[in-house]
């Protein structure tokens, strides 16, 4: 409906995840009226990300060199590996400052409905890392949903007889939430995982 | 939280309207895994839009030359001008195929709360177009909200004694909607504007 370049931009923006035709139009007009400098900064950021960012050859996290910052950091505990689905999960866990080990990014979760099986994930790479014998604990931190649980179960079975401590992140009530608003599965898990209070 | 280029891209995407930090992250990771060609097409579309698109010197619509396609089209009726707020409104009206005249894009609506007064809109340019005497009808098609109504009222007063036919788009029930779900203002307008049925 628009003339050449505007329509091209709307089309390209509309291909991004979570950007519908209306948002694409809105963003395009915003950019049309924005400073030239802002728009070229965005264009440059796009080009740069493809040119500079790759995936860590060890853990699969995003990296700007062959190995990511975390894998390259000698202060991180090499005996503990936290297995996550995506690089953004690494960021979420790093924010907690609770974990000082290393990560392994699977690149997704097992989902038969989407045709994603174990061979589509970085499972072989995980097994290779564990083969060195340095690692003693594997923390499975896949998402607490159907696919994440299926992946956790699959991995737990695979790692069962390797003499490792295999753990899963606790399920329970979110901190700061209201008990009455918790769904029954979460509340059930919170009961199941209840802990003695030290008093 | 991310390494250089990824974080830069997330920051730039997060500046777009309607894109929050979570969506920015999601889009960035999508692009990271997308084909190099797709990403450079988007980067190019951004650069192109700034290089090639400008605003029509006659009507204020987006254009790739000094004058937009509609103003340049001799088959469009030059006696009728439809006044809209934004270029996207031109596209919406063009889709109806109901209007064969020309447009005038104000570039917004009067909104004291946002500090937008008549002088911030392309009102002077409209008056200059009307001065030639060629135009006989002005259709005010600003949004049916507070700002749009205020702008319509302002323009209607301004054009009052110029011997023009000044009209406003009809308000009423949306076609295909349910009467019971219409808000009371819309339903009131639908009553007010009721028409005789030719039978």
Short mmCIF file of C-alpha atoms in Angstrom, two decimals:
data_model
loop_
_atom_site.label_atom_id
_atom_site.label_comp_id
_atom_site.label_asym_id
_atom_site.label_seq_id
_atom_site.Cartn_x
_atom_site.Cartn_y
_atom_site.Cartn_z
CA UNK A 1 0.00 0.00 0.00
CA UNK A 2 2.91 2.37 0.60
CA UNK A 3 5.53 3.50 -1.85
CA UNK A 4 8.65 1.34 -2.27
CA UNK A 5 11.04 1.91 0.62
CA UNK A 6 8.38 2.38 3.33
CA UNK A 7 6.60 -0.82 2.33
CA UNK A 8 9.91 -2.72 2.17
CA UNK A 9 10.70 -1.66 5.72
CA UNK A 10 7.19 -2.57 6.95
CA UNK A 11 7.56 -6.00 5.32
CA UNK A 12 10.96 -6.62 6.87
CA UNK A 13 9.84 -5.47 10.34
CA UNK A 14 6.70 -7.64 10.06
CA UNK A 15 8.93 -10.73 9.80
CA UNK A 16 10.31 -10.20 13.32
CA UNK A 17 8.83 -12.34 16.09
CA UNK A 18 5.99 -10.64 17.97
CA UNK A 19 5.73 -7.77 15.44
CA UNK A 20 2.38 -7.82 13.64
CA UNK A 21 1.47 -5.70 10.58
CA UNK A 22 0.14 -2.83 12.73
CA UNK A 23 3.27 -2.68 14.92
CA UNK A 24 5.49 -2.93 11.84
CA UNK A 25 3.69 0.09 10.37
CA UNK A 26 3.95 1.98 13.65
CA UNK A 27 7.68 1.27 13.98
CA UNK A 28 8.31 2.17 10.32
CA UNK A 29 6.64 5.57 10.72
CA UNK A 30 8.47 6.15 13.96
CA UNK A 31 11.77 5.51 12.16
CA UNK A 32 10.72 7.68 9.25
CA UNK A 33 10.41 10.60 11.62
CA UNK A 34 13.38 9.67 13.81
CA UNK A 35 16.87 11.18 13.53
CA UNK A 36 18.97 9.76 10.74
CA UNK A 37 21.64 8.97 13.37
CA UNK A 38 19.26 6.80 15.44
CA UNK A 39 18.21 4.80 12.41
CA UNK A 40 21.74 4.22 11.22
CA UNK A 41 22.74 3.15 14.74
CA UNK A 42 20.04 0.48 14.57
CA UNK A 43 21.12 -0.58 11.08
CA UNK A 44 24.73 -0.79 12.27
CA UNK A 45 23.76 -2.81 15.36
CA UNK A 46 22.07 -5.33 13.06
CA UNK A 47 25.08 -5.68 10.81
CA UNK A 48 27.50 -5.84 13.74
CA UNK A 49 25.57 -8.55 15.53
CA UNK A 50 25.83 -10.85 12.53
CA UNK A 51 29.47 -9.97 11.91
CA UNK A 52 30.74 -10.24 15.47
CA UNK A 53 28.52 -12.58 17.45
CA UNK A 54 28.90 -16.34 17.26
CA UNK A 55 28.18 -19.17 19.68
CA UNK A 56 30.68 -20.36 22.30
CA UNK A 57 32.36 -23.56 21.11
CA UNK A 58 32.27 -24.93 24.67
CA UNK A 59 28.86 -24.08 26.10
CA UNK A 60 26.80 -22.74 23.16
CA UNK A 61 26.17 -19.36 24.80
CA UNK A 62 26.51 -16.21 22.67
CA UNK A 63 30.11 -15.06 22.43
CA UNK A 64 32.23 -12.52 20.59
CA UNK A 65 35.19 -14.86 20.32
CA UNK A 66 35.54 -18.63 20.06
CA UNK A 67 34.79 -19.02 23.78
CA UNK A 68 32.27 -16.94 25.78
CA UNK A 69 33.17 -14.71 28.71
CA UNK A 70 31.97 -17.23 31.29
CA UNK A 71 33.81 -20.22 29.84
CA UNK A 72 36.93 -18.07 29.50
CA UNK A 73 36.80 -16.94 33.13
CA UNK A 74 39.19 -19.07 35.26
CA UNK A 75 37.40 -18.00 38.46
CA UNK A 76 34.24 -19.89 37.45
CA UNK A 77 33.88 -23.31 39.07
CA UNK A 78 34.51 -25.94 36.39
CA UNK A 79 33.06 -28.79 38.49
CA UNK A 80 29.47 -27.55 38.20
CA UNK A 81 27.49 -27.18 34.97
CA UNK A 82 24.07 -25.56 34.77
CA UNK A 83 22.09 -26.75 31.72
CA UNK A 84 19.71 -24.19 30.20
CA UNK A 85 17.60 -23.94 27.06
CA UNK A 86 18.66 -20.55 25.68
CA UNK A 87 21.34 -17.86 26.09
CA UNK A 88 18.75 -15.60 27.71
CA UNK A 89 18.41 -18.13 30.53
CA UNK A 90 22.13 -17.71 31.22
CA UNK A 91 21.54 -13.99 31.64
CA UNK A 92 18.57 -14.59 33.96
CA UNK A 93 20.62 -16.91 36.20
CA UNK A 94 23.67 -14.61 36.14
CA UNK A 95 21.46 -11.83 37.49
CA UNK A 96 20.74 -13.86 40.63
CA UNK A 97 24.49 -14.07 41.45
CA UNK A 98 23.71 -17.47 43.02
CA UNK A 99 25.72 -19.63 40.64
CA UNK A 100 29.48 -19.53 40.13
CA UNK A 101 29.85 -22.57 37.86
CA UNK A 102 29.65 -22.87 34.09
CA UNK A 103 26.74 -23.26 31.70
CA UNK A 104 25.63 -25.49 28.89
CA UNK A 105 23.10 -24.06 26.44
CA UNK A 106 20.98 -26.73 24.75
CA UNK A 107 19.49 -24.42 22.12
CA UNK A 108 15.90 -25.37 22.94
CA UNK A 109 13.89 -28.10 24.60
CA UNK A 110 12.46 -31.45 23.52
CA UNK A 111 9.11 -30.79 21.82
CA UNK A 112 7.61 -33.58 19.69
CA UNK A 113 4.89 -31.21 18.51
CA UNK A 114 7.51 -28.87 17.00
CA UNK A 115 9.60 -31.79 15.77
CA UNK A 116 12.45 -31.04 18.21
CA UNK A 117 14.13 -34.19 19.53
CA UNK A 118 17.30 -34.69 21.61
CA UNK A 119 19.43 -34.81 18.46
CA UNK A 120 18.38 -31.21 17.65
CA UNK A 121 19.79 -30.03 20.98
CA UNK A 122 23.40 -29.76 22.12
CA UNK A 123 23.17 -33.00 24.13
CA UNK A 124 26.15 -34.76 22.53
CA UNK A 125 28.28 -31.70 23.31
CA UNK A 126 27.17 -31.93 26.94
CA UNK A 127 28.12 -35.59 27.15
CA UNK A 128 31.53 -34.76 25.67
CA UNK A 129 32.10 -32.10 28.31
CA UNK A 130 31.15 -34.54 31.08
CA UNK A 131 33.48 -37.23 29.68
CA UNK A 132 36.54 -35.36 30.98
CA UNK A 133 35.51 -36.28 34.55
CA UNK A 134 36.08 -32.76 35.88
CA UNK A 135 32.39 -32.04 36.41
CA UNK A 136 30.72 -33.33 39.59
CA UNK A 137 27.33 -31.59 39.54
CA UNK A 138 24.84 -30.97 36.74
CA UNK A 139 22.02 -28.55 37.55
CA UNK A 140 19.16 -28.88 35.10
CA UNK A 141 17.56 -25.45 34.68
CA UNK A 142 15.24 -25.98 31.73
CA UNK A 143 11.94 -24.07 31.75
CA UNK A 144 9.27 -25.26 34.21
CA UNK A 145 6.86 -26.14 31.38
CA UNK A 146 5.96 -29.32 29.50
CA UNK A 147 8.92 -29.18 27.09
CA UNK A 148 11.38 -28.14 29.78
CA UNK A 149 10.22 -30.92 32.12
CA UNK A 150 10.46 -33.50 29.34
CA UNK A 151 14.00 -32.34 28.57
CA UNK A 152 14.94 -32.45 32.26
CA UNK A 153 13.61 -36.01 32.60
CA UNK A 154 15.43 -37.10 29.44
CA UNK A 155 18.73 -35.63 30.65
CA UNK A 156 18.33 -36.98 34.18
CA UNK A 157 17.95 -40.51 32.78
CA UNK A 158 20.92 -40.06 30.47
CA UNK A 159 23.14 -38.86 33.32
CA UNK A 160 21.84 -41.33 35.88
CA UNK A 161 24.71 -43.81 36.21
CA UNK A 162 27.58 -41.40 35.66
CA UNK A 163 28.24 -40.80 39.35
CA UNK A 164 27.21 -37.14 39.08
CA UNK A 165 25.04 -35.10 41.41
CA UNK A 166 22.12 -34.22 39.09
CA UNK A 167 19.72 -31.59 40.41
CA UNK A 168 16.73 -29.64 39.12
CA UNK A 169 15.78 -26.08 40.11
CA UNK A 170 13.07 -25.98 42.79
CA UNK A 171 9.48 -25.37 41.80
CA UNK A 172 7.28 -23.43 44.21
CA UNK A 173 5.62 -20.16 44.98
CA UNK A 174 7.16 -17.10 43.32
CA UNK A 175 8.59 -14.74 45.92
CA UNK A 176 6.49 -11.62 46.33
CA UNK A 177 3.40 -13.30 44.92
CA UNK A 178 0.06 -14.02 46.57
CA UNK A 179 -0.66 -17.61 47.56
CA UNK A 180 -4.28 -17.32 46.44
CA UNK A 181 -3.20 -16.42 42.90
CA UNK A 182 -0.84 -19.38 42.47
CA UNK A 183 -2.11 -22.01 40.04
CA UNK A 184 -2.75 -25.44 41.52
CA UNK A 185 0.25 -27.11 39.91
CA UNK A 186 2.62 -24.53 41.37
CA UNK A 187 0.92 -24.72 44.77
CA UNK A 188 1.08 -28.55 44.63
CA UNK A 189 4.79 -28.36 43.85
CA UNK A 190 5.30 -25.92 46.70
CA UNK A 191 3.72 -28.44 49.08
CA UNK A 192 5.70 -31.32 47.67
CA UNK A 193 8.95 -29.42 48.06
CA UNK A 194 8.21 -27.96 51.51
CA UNK A 195 11.21 -27.52 53.78
CA UNK A 196 11.80 -27.61 57.52
CA UNK A 197 12.17 -24.17 59.02
CA UNK A 198 15.32 -23.69 61.05
CA UNK A 199 14.08 -21.94 64.17
CA UNK B 1 24.18 -8.27 30.63
CA UNK B 2 25.20 -9.57 27.19
CA UNK B 3 28.46 -9.15 25.39
CA UNK B 4 28.94 -6.02 23.27
CA UNK B 5 27.13 -6.40 19.96
CA UNK B 6 24.14 -8.38 21.31
CA UNK B 7 23.52 -5.84 24.04
CA UNK B 8 23.90 -2.95 21.58
CA UNK B 9 21.23 -4.49 19.36
CA UNK B 10 18.90 -5.14 22.32
CA UNK B 11 19.33 -1.51 23.40
CA UNK B 12 18.60 -0.17 19.91
CA UNK B 13 15.55 -2.40 19.44
CA UNK B 14 14.26 -1.43 22.88
CA UNK B 15 14.05 2.20 21.71
CA UNK B 16 11.39 1.34 19.11
CA UNK B 17 7.76 2.11 19.97
CA UNK B 18 5.92 -0.84 21.50
CA UNK B 19 9.09 -2.91 21.91
CA UNK B 20 9.85 -3.57 25.59
CA UNK B 21 13.08 -5.07 26.96
CA UNK B 22 11.74 -8.64 26.73
CA UNK B 23 10.62 -8.26 23.10
CA UNK B 24 13.90 -6.56 22.23
CA UNK B 25 15.78 -9.54 23.64
CA UNK B 26 13.52 -11.98 21.80
CA UNK B 27 13.96 -10.16 18.47
CA UNK B 28 17.73 -9.90 18.97
CA UNK B 29 18.06 -13.65 19.52
CA UNK B 30 15.82 -14.33 16.57
CA UNK B 31 18.09 -12.20 14.38
CA UNK B 32 21.18 -13.83 15.83
CA UNK B 33 19.93 -17.17 14.57
CA UNK B 34 18.43 -15.85 11.33
CA UNK B 35 20.10 -15.99 7.93
CA UNK B 36 22.70 -13.32 7.33
CA UNK B 37 20.73 -12.31 4.19
CA UNK B 38 17.51 -11.65 6.15
CA UNK B 39 19.31 -9.46 8.65
CA UNK B 40 21.13 -7.45 6.01
CA UNK B 41 17.83 -6.98 4.13
CA UNK B 42 16.38 -5.42 7.27
CA UNK B 43 19.48 -3.26 7.78
CA UNK B 44 19.27 -2.14 4.16
CA UNK B 45 15.53 -1.37 4.42
CA UNK B 46 16.33 0.91 7.36
CA UNK B 47 19.03 2.80 5.51
CA UNK B 48 16.94 3.03 2.34
CA UNK B 49 13.91 4.43 4.10
CA UNK B 50 15.94 7.33 5.46
CA UNK B 51 17.73 7.91 2.18
CA UNK B 52 14.75 7.72 -0.15
CA UNK B 53 11.58 8.62 1.73
CA UNK B 54 10.55 12.20 2.30
CA UNK B 55 7.23 13.97 2.78
CA UNK B 56 5.11 15.21 -0.14
CA UNK B 57 5.52 18.97 -0.52
CA UNK B 58 1.82 19.31 -1.37
CA UNK B 59 -0.08 17.05 1.04
CA UNK B 60 2.50 15.90 3.62
CA UNK B 61 2.04 12.20 2.86
CA UNK B 62 5.10 9.96 2.56
CA UNK B 63 6.66 10.15 -0.89
CA UNK B 64 9.72 9.00 -2.77
CA UNK B 65 9.94 12.16 -4.80
CA UNK B 66 8.99 15.80 -4.18
CA UNK B 67 5.30 14.98 -4.69
CA UNK B 68 3.54 11.75 -3.59
CA UNK B 69 1.88 9.27 -5.96
CA UNK B 70 -1.61 10.54 -5.17
CA UNK B 71 -0.85 14.24 -5.66
CA UNK B 72 1.01 13.37 -8.87
CA UNK B 73 -1.94 11.38 -10.26
CA UNK B 74 -3.97 13.58 -12.68
CA UNK B 75 -6.97 11.21 -12.42
CA UNK B 76 -7.50 12.14 -8.76
CA UNK B 77 -10.23 14.72 -8.21
CA UNK B 78 -8.54 18.01 -7.28
CA UNK B 79 -11.78 19.62 -6.02
CA UNK B 80 -12.03 17.38 -2.95
CA UNK B 81 -9.50 17.20 -0.09
CA UNK B 82 -9.66 14.67 2.72
CA UNK B 83 -7.83 15.89 5.83
CA UNK B 84 -6.21 13.15 7.95
CA UNK B 85 -3.83 13.02 10.89
CA UNK B 86 -1.15 10.61 9.65
CA UNK B 87 0.09 8.94 6.44
CA UNK B 88 -1.27 5.62 7.71
CA UNK B 89 -4.77 7.12 7.63
CA UNK B 90 -4.30 7.77 3.90
CA UNK B 91 -3.57 4.08 3.43
CA UNK B 92 -6.64 3.07 5.47
CA UNK B 93 -8.91 5.30 3.37
CA UNK B 94 -7.30 4.22 0.08
CA UNK B 95 -8.15 0.62 1.01
CA UNK B 96 -11.87 1.46 1.03
CA UNK B 97 -11.69 2.67 -2.62
CA UNK B 98 -14.46 5.12 -1.66
CA UNK B 99 -12.52 8.31 -2.18
CA UNK B 100 -11.06 9.60 -5.46
CA UNK B 101 -9.94 13.04 -4.30
CA UNK B 102 -6.66 14.20 -2.74
CA UNK B 103 -5.41 14.21 0.82
CA UNK B 104 -3.92 16.58 3.32
CA UNK B 105 -1.87 15.06 6.15
CA UNK B 106 -1.82 17.24 9.26
CA UNK B 107 0.97 15.32 11.00
CA UNK B 108 -1.02 14.79 14.20
CA UNK B 109 -3.99 16.23 16.08
CA UNK B 110 -4.51 19.09 18.51
CA UNK B 111 -3.63 17.85 21.98
CA UNK B 112 -3.04 20.46 24.70
CA UNK B 113 -1.86 17.70 27.07
CA UNK B 114 0.97 16.79 24.68
CA UNK B 115 1.63 20.44 23.86
CA UNK B 116 0.42 20.07 20.27
CA UNK B 117 -1.41 23.15 19.00
CA UNK B 118 -2.64 24.10 15.50
CA UNK B 119 0.74 25.68 14.68
CA UNK B 120 2.42 22.27 15.10
CA UNK B 121 0.17 20.82 12.42
CA UNK B 122 0.17 21.46 8.67
CA UNK B 123 -2.80 23.84 8.92
CA UNK B 124 -1.17 26.82 7.16
CA UNK B 125 -0.28 24.51 4.25
CA UNK B 126 -3.94 23.46 4.06
CA UNK B 127 -5.13 27.06 3.96
CA UNK B 128 -2.62 27.80 1.18
CA UNK B 129 -3.97 24.88 -0.87
CA UNK B 130 -7.54 26.11 -0.41
CA UNK B 131 -6.58 29.66 -1.43
CA UNK B 132 -6.33 28.64 -5.10
CA UNK B 133 -10.12 28.22 -5.15
CA UNK B 134 -9.98 24.87 -6.97
CA UNK B 135 -11.17 22.90 -3.93
CA UNK B 136 -14.92 22.74 -3.24
CA UNK B 137 -15.18 20.05 -0.52
CA UNK B 138 -13.08 19.36 2.57
CA UNK B 139 -13.73 16.04 4.29
CA UNK B 140 -12.37 16.02 7.82
CA UNK B 141 -11.25 12.49 8.63
CA UNK B 142 -9.34 12.95 11.88
CA UNK B 143 -9.58 10.13 14.45
CA UNK B 144 -12.91 9.73 16.30
CA UNK B 145 -11.28 10.45 19.68
CA UNK B 146 -10.88 13.53 21.87
CA UNK B 147 -7.89 14.98 19.97
CA UNK B 148 -9.34 14.16 16.56
CA UNK B 149 -12.69 15.74 17.45
CA UNK B 150 -10.99 18.87 18.78
CA UNK B 151 -8.99 19.15 15.57
CA UNK B 152 -12.12 18.64 13.44
CA UNK B 153 -13.98 21.36 15.36
CA UNK B 154 -11.01 23.73 15.05
CA UNK B 155 -10.74 23.17 11.29
CA UNK B 156 -14.51 23.39 10.74
CA UNK B 157 -14.53 26.83 12.39
CA UNK B 158 -11.52 27.97 10.38
CA UNK B 159 -13.11 26.89 7.09
CA UNK B 160 -16.60 28.12 7.97
CA UNK B 161 -16.98 31.21 5.80
CA UNK B 162 -14.94 30.08 2.84
CA UNK B 163 -17.90 28.80 0.81
CA UNK B 164 -16.68 25.19 1.01
CA UNK B 165 -18.67 22.05 1.71
CA UNK B 166 -17.02 20.87 4.97
CA UNK B 167 -17.95 17.36 6.10
CA UNK B 168 -16.89 14.93 8.82
CA UNK B 169 -16.82 11.12 8.52
CA UNK B 170 -19.91 9.49 10.01
CA UNK B 171 -19.74 8.01 13.50
CA UNK B 172 -21.82 4.94 14.21
CA UNK B 173 -21.84 1.21 14.75
CA UNK B 174 -18.91 -0.66 13.24
CA UNK B 175 -20.08 -3.01 10.49
CA UNK B 176 -19.96 -6.65 11.57
CA UNK B 177 -20.05 -5.74 15.26
CA UNK B 178 -22.66 -6.57 17.89
CA UNK B 179 -24.97 -3.77 18.99
CA UNK B 180 -24.82 -4.92 22.61
CA UNK B 181 -21.02 -4.51 22.68
CA UNK B 182 -21.02 -0.96 21.32
CA UNK B 183 -20.05 1.66 23.91
CA UNK B 184 -22.69 4.20 24.76
CA UNK B 185 -21.04 7.11 22.97
CA UNK B 186 -20.86 5.14 19.71
CA UNK B 187 -24.44 3.93 20.12
CA UNK B 188 -25.58 7.50 20.87
CA UNK B 189 -23.83 8.72 17.73
CA UNK B 190 -25.47 5.95 15.72
CA UNK B 191 -28.89 7.16 16.89
CA UNK B 192 -28.07 10.78 16.23
CA UNK B 193 -26.92 9.97 12.71
CA UNK B 194 -29.75 7.55 11.87
CA UNK B 195 -30.85 7.55 8.24
CA UNK B 196 -34.11 6.87 6.39
CA UNK B 197 -34.21 3.46 4.80
CA UNK B 198 -35.02 3.53 1.10
CA UNK B 199 -37.60 0.78 0.77
#
